[in-house]
CSV table of C-alpha atoms in Angstrom, one decimal:
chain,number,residue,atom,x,y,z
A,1,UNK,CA,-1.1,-17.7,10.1
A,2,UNK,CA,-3.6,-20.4,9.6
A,3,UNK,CA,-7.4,-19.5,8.5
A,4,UNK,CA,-9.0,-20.1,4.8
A,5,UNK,CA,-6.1,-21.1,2.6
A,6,UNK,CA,-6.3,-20.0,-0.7
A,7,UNK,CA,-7.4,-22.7,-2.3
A,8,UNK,CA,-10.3,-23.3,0.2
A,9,UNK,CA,-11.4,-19.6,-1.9
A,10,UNK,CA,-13.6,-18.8,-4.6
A,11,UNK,CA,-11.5,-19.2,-7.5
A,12,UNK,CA,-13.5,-16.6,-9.5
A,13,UNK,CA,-11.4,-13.9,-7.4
A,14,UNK,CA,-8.1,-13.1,-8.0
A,15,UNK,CA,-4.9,-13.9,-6.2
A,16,UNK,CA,-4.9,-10.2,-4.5
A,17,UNK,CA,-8.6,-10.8,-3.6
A,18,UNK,CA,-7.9,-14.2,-2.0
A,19,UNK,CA,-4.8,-12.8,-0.5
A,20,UNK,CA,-7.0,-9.8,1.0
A,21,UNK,CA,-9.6,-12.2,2.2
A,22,UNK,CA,-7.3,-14.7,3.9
A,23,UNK,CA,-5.2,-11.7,5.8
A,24,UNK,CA,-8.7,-10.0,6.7
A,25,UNK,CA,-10.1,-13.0,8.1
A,26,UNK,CA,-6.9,-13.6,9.9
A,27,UNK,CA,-6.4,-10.0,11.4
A,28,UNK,CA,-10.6,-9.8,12.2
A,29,UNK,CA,-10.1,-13.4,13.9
A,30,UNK,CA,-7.3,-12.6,16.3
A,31,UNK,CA,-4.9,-14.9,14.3
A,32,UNK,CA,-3.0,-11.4,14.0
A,33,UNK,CA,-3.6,-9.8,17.4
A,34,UNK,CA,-3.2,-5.6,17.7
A,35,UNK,CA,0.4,-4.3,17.1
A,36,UNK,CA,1.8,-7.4,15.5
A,37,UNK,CA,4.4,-7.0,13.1
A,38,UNK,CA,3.0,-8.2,9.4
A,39,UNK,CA,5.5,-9.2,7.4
A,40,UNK,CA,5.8,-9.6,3.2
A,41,UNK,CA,7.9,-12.5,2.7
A,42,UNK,CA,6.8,-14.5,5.9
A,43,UNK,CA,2.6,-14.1,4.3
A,44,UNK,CA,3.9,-14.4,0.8
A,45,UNK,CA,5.4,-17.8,1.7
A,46,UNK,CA,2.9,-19.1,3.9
A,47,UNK,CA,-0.5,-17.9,1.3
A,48,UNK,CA,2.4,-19.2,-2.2
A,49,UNK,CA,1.8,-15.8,-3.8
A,50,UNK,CA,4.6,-13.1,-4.5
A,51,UNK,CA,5.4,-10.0,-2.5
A,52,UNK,CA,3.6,-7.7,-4.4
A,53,UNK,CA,0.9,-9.8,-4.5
A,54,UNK,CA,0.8,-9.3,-0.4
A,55,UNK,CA,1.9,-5.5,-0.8
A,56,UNK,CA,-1.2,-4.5,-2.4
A,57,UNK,CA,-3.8,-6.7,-0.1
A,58,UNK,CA,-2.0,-4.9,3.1
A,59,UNK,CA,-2.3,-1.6,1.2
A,60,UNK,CA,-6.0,-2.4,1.1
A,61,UNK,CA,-6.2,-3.3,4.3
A,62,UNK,CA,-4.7,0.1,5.3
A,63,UNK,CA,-7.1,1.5,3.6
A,64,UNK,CA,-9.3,0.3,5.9
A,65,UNK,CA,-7.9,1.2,8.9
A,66,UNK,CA,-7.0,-2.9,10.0
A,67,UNK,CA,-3.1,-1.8,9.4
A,68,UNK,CA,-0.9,0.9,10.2
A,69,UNK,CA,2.9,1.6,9.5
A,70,UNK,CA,5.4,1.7,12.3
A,71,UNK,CA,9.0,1.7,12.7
A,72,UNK,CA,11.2,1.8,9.9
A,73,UNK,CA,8.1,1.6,7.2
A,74,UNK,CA,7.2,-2.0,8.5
A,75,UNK,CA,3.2,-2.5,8.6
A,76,UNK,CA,1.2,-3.8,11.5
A,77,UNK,CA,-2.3,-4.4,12.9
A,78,UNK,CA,-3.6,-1.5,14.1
A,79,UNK,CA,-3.8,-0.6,18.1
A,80,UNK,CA,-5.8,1.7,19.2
A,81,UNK,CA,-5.8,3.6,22.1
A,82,UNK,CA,-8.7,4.2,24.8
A,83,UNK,CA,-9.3,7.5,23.4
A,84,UNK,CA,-9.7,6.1,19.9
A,85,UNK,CA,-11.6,3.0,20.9
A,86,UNK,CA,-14.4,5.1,22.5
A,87,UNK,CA,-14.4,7.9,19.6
A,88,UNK,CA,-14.7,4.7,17.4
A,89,UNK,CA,-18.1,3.4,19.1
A,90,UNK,CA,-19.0,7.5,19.6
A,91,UNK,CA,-19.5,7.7,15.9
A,92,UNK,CA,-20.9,4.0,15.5
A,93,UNK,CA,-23.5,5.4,18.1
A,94,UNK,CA,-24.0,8.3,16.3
A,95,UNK,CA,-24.5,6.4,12.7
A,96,UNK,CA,-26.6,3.9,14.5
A,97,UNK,CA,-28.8,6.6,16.0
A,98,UNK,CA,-29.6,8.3,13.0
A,99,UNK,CA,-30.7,4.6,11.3
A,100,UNK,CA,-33.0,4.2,14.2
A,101,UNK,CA,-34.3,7.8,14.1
A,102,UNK,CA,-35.0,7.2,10.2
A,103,UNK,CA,-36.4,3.8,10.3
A,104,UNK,CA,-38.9,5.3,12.9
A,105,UNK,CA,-39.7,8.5,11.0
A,106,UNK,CA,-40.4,6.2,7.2
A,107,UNK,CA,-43.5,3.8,7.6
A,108,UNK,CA,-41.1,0.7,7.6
A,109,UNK,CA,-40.8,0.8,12.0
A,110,UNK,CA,-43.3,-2.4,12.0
A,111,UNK,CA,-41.7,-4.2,9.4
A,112,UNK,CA,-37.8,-3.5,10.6
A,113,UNK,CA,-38.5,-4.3,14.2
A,114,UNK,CA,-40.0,-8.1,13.0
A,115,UNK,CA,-36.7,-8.5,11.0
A,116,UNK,CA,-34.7,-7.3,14.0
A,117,UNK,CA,-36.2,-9.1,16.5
A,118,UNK,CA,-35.3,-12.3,13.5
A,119,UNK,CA,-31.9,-11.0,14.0
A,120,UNK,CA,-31.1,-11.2,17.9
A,121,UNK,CA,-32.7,-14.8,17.5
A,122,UNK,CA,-29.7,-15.9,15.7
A,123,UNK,CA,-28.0,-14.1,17.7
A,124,UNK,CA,-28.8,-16.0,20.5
A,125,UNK,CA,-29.0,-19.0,18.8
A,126,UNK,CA,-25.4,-18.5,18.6
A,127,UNK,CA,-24.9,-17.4,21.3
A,128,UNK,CA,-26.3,-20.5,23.1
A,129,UNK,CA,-25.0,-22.8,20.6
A,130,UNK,CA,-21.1,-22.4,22.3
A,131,UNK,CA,-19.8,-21.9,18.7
A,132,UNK,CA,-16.6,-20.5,18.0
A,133,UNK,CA,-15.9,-16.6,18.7
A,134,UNK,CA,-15.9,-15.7,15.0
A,135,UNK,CA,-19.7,-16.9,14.3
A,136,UNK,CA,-20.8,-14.9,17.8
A,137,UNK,CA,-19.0,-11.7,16.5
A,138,UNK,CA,-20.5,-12.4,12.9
A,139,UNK,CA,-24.1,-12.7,14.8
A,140,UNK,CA,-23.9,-9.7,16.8
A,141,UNK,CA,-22.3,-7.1,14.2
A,142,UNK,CA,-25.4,-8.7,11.6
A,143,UNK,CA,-28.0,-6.9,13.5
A,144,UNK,CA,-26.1,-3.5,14.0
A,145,UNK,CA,-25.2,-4.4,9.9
A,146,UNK,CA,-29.2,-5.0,9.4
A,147,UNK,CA,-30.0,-1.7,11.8
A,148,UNK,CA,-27.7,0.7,9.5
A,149,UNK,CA,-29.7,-1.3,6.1
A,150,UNK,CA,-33.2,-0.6,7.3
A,151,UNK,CA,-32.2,3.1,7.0
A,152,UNK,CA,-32.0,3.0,3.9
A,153,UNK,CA,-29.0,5.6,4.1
A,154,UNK,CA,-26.6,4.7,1.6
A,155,UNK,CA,-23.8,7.0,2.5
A,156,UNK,CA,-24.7,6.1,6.5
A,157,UNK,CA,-24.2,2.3,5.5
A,158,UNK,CA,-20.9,2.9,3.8
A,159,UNK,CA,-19.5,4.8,6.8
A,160,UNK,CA,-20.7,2.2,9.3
A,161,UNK,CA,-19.0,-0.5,6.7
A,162,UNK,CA,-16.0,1.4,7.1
A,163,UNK,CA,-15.9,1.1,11.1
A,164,UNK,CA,-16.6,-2.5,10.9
A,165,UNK,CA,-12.6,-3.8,10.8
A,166,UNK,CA,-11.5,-1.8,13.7
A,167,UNK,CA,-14.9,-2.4,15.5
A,168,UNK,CA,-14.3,-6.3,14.6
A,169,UNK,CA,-10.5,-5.9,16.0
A,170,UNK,CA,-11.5,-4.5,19.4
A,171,UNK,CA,-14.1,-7.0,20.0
A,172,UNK,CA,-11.3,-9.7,19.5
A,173,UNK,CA,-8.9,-8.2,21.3
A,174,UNK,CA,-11.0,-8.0,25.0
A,175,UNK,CA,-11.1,-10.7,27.5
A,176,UNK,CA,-13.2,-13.5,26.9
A,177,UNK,CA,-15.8,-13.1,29.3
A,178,UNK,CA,-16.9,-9.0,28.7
A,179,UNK,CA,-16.9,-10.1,24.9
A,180,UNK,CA,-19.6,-12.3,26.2
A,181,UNK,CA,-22.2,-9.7,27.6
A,182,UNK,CA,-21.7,-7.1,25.4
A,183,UNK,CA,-23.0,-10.2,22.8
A,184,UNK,CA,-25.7,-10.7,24.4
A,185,UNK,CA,-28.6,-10.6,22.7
A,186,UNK,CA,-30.5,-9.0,25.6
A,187,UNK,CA,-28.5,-6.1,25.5
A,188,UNK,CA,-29.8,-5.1,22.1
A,189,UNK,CA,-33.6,-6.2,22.8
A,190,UNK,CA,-34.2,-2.6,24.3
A,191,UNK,CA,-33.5,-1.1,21.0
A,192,UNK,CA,-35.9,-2.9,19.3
A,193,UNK,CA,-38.2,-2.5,21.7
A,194,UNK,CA,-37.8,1.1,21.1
A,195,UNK,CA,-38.2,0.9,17.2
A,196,UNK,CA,-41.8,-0.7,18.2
A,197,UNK,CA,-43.2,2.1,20.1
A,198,UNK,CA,-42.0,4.3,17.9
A,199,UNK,CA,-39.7,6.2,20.6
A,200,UNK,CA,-36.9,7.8,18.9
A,201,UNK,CA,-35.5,10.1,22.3
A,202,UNK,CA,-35.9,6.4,23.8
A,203,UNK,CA,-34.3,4.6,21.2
A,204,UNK,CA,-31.5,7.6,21.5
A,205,UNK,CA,-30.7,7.2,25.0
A,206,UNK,CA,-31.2,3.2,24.9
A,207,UNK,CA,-28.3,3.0,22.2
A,208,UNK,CA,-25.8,5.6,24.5
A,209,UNK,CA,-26.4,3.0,27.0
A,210,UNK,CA,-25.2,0.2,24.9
A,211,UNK,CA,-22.6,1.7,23.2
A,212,UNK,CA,-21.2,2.7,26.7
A,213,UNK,CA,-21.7,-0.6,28.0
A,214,UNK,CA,-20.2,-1.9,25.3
A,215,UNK,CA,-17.1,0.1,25.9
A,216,UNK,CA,-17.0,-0.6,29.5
A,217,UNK,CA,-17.4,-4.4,29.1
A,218,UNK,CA,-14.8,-4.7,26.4
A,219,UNK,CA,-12.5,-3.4,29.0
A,220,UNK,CA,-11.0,-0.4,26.8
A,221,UNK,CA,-12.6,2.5,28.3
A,222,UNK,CA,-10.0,3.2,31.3
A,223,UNK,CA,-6.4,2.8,31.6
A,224,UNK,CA,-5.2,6.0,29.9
A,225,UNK,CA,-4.2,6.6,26.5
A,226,UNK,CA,-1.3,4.7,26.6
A,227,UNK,CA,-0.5,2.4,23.7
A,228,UNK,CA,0.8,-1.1,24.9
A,229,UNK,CA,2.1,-2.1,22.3
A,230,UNK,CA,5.4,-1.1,20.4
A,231,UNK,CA,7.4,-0.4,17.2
């Protein structure tokens, strides 16, 4: 596992923080890819903290949904199927909805559609710029982070924050290429576009288009239910 070393950490957080850090950052990257086995004494001995150190960061991680237990009690990254892939983006679609409905029904639609339209700027910036796959995931989940904000929905930012692992694991897990145009940054424009004219059925039916795109581009919408990977 290679990735921020604990050292390379803000020492103000604790050794179960940096831990959880370094084996987030390393499952969200791909370092970890989906079904692979996780280990405690092969991650205590490569991050030089102790077992239960690593227990409780992969406990946290469960939490999250970024690990699961298979055979025999041992803990991997999660897999999910096709089925559970598009209920995932079903619900981010439904969460994302609702922020755009709300951000058009308060007086703030003017105001959140300048800082969107900020936002797809870096993210084709980034885009452009050939950087490294973690910066271009960063730069595209910012503006659906920013969306879910600019509700001003606490409890709906929460819930998004808590899709954002498994949405970050799917992304790294399809082929290069569809990870590219679902990225885009024209692909989003239409929802801001939306947000401007103050078009909430639009802005509706523009975000089941991208979510299905999405799905369709990542390459996890067909195929079955079958899980590739096993125990």
């Amino acid at each position: 596992m290679t990735g921020p070393s604990l050292a390379s950490l803000t020492r103000s957080m604790t050794l179960r923080e940096r831990a959880l850090v370094a084996l987030r950052t390393a499952i969200t990257s791909g370092q970890y890819r989906p079904g692979d086995h996780l280990g405690e004494v092969e991650i205590a001995e490569r991050l030089s903290v102790s077992r239960g150190t690593v227990r409780e960061a992969l406990r946290h991680l469960q939490q999250e949904g970024l690990v699961t237990p298979g055979a025999r009690g041992m803990l991997r990254v999660s897999q999910l199927t096709p089925t559970e892939v598009r209920e995932l983006f079903q619900v981010r679609e439904a969460l994302e909805g609702l922020a755009v409905t709300q951000i058009i029904q308060s007086a703030r639609g003017p105001e959140a559609a300048r800082a969107l339209r900020e936002a797809l700027e870096r993210l084709q910036e980034t885009v452009d710029a050939a950087v490294d796959l973690n910066a271009k995931v960063e730069a595209d989940l910012a503006f659906h982070l920013l969306l879910c904000e600019l509700s001003r929905n606490s409890v709906l930012l929460k819930t998004w924050r808590q899709l954002e692992g498994p949405i970050r694991v799917v992304i790294m897990s399809a082929a290069g290429d569809r990870r590219e145009v679902a990225m885009s940054a024209s692909s989003h424009l239409p929802v801001v576009e939306a947000i401007e004219r103050g078009d909430a059925a639009a802005a509706q039916r523009v975000l089941h288009a991208h979510m299905a795109s999405a799905v369709d581009q990542l390459g996890i919408g067909s195929g079955g239910d079958r899980e590739t990977g096993s125990d």
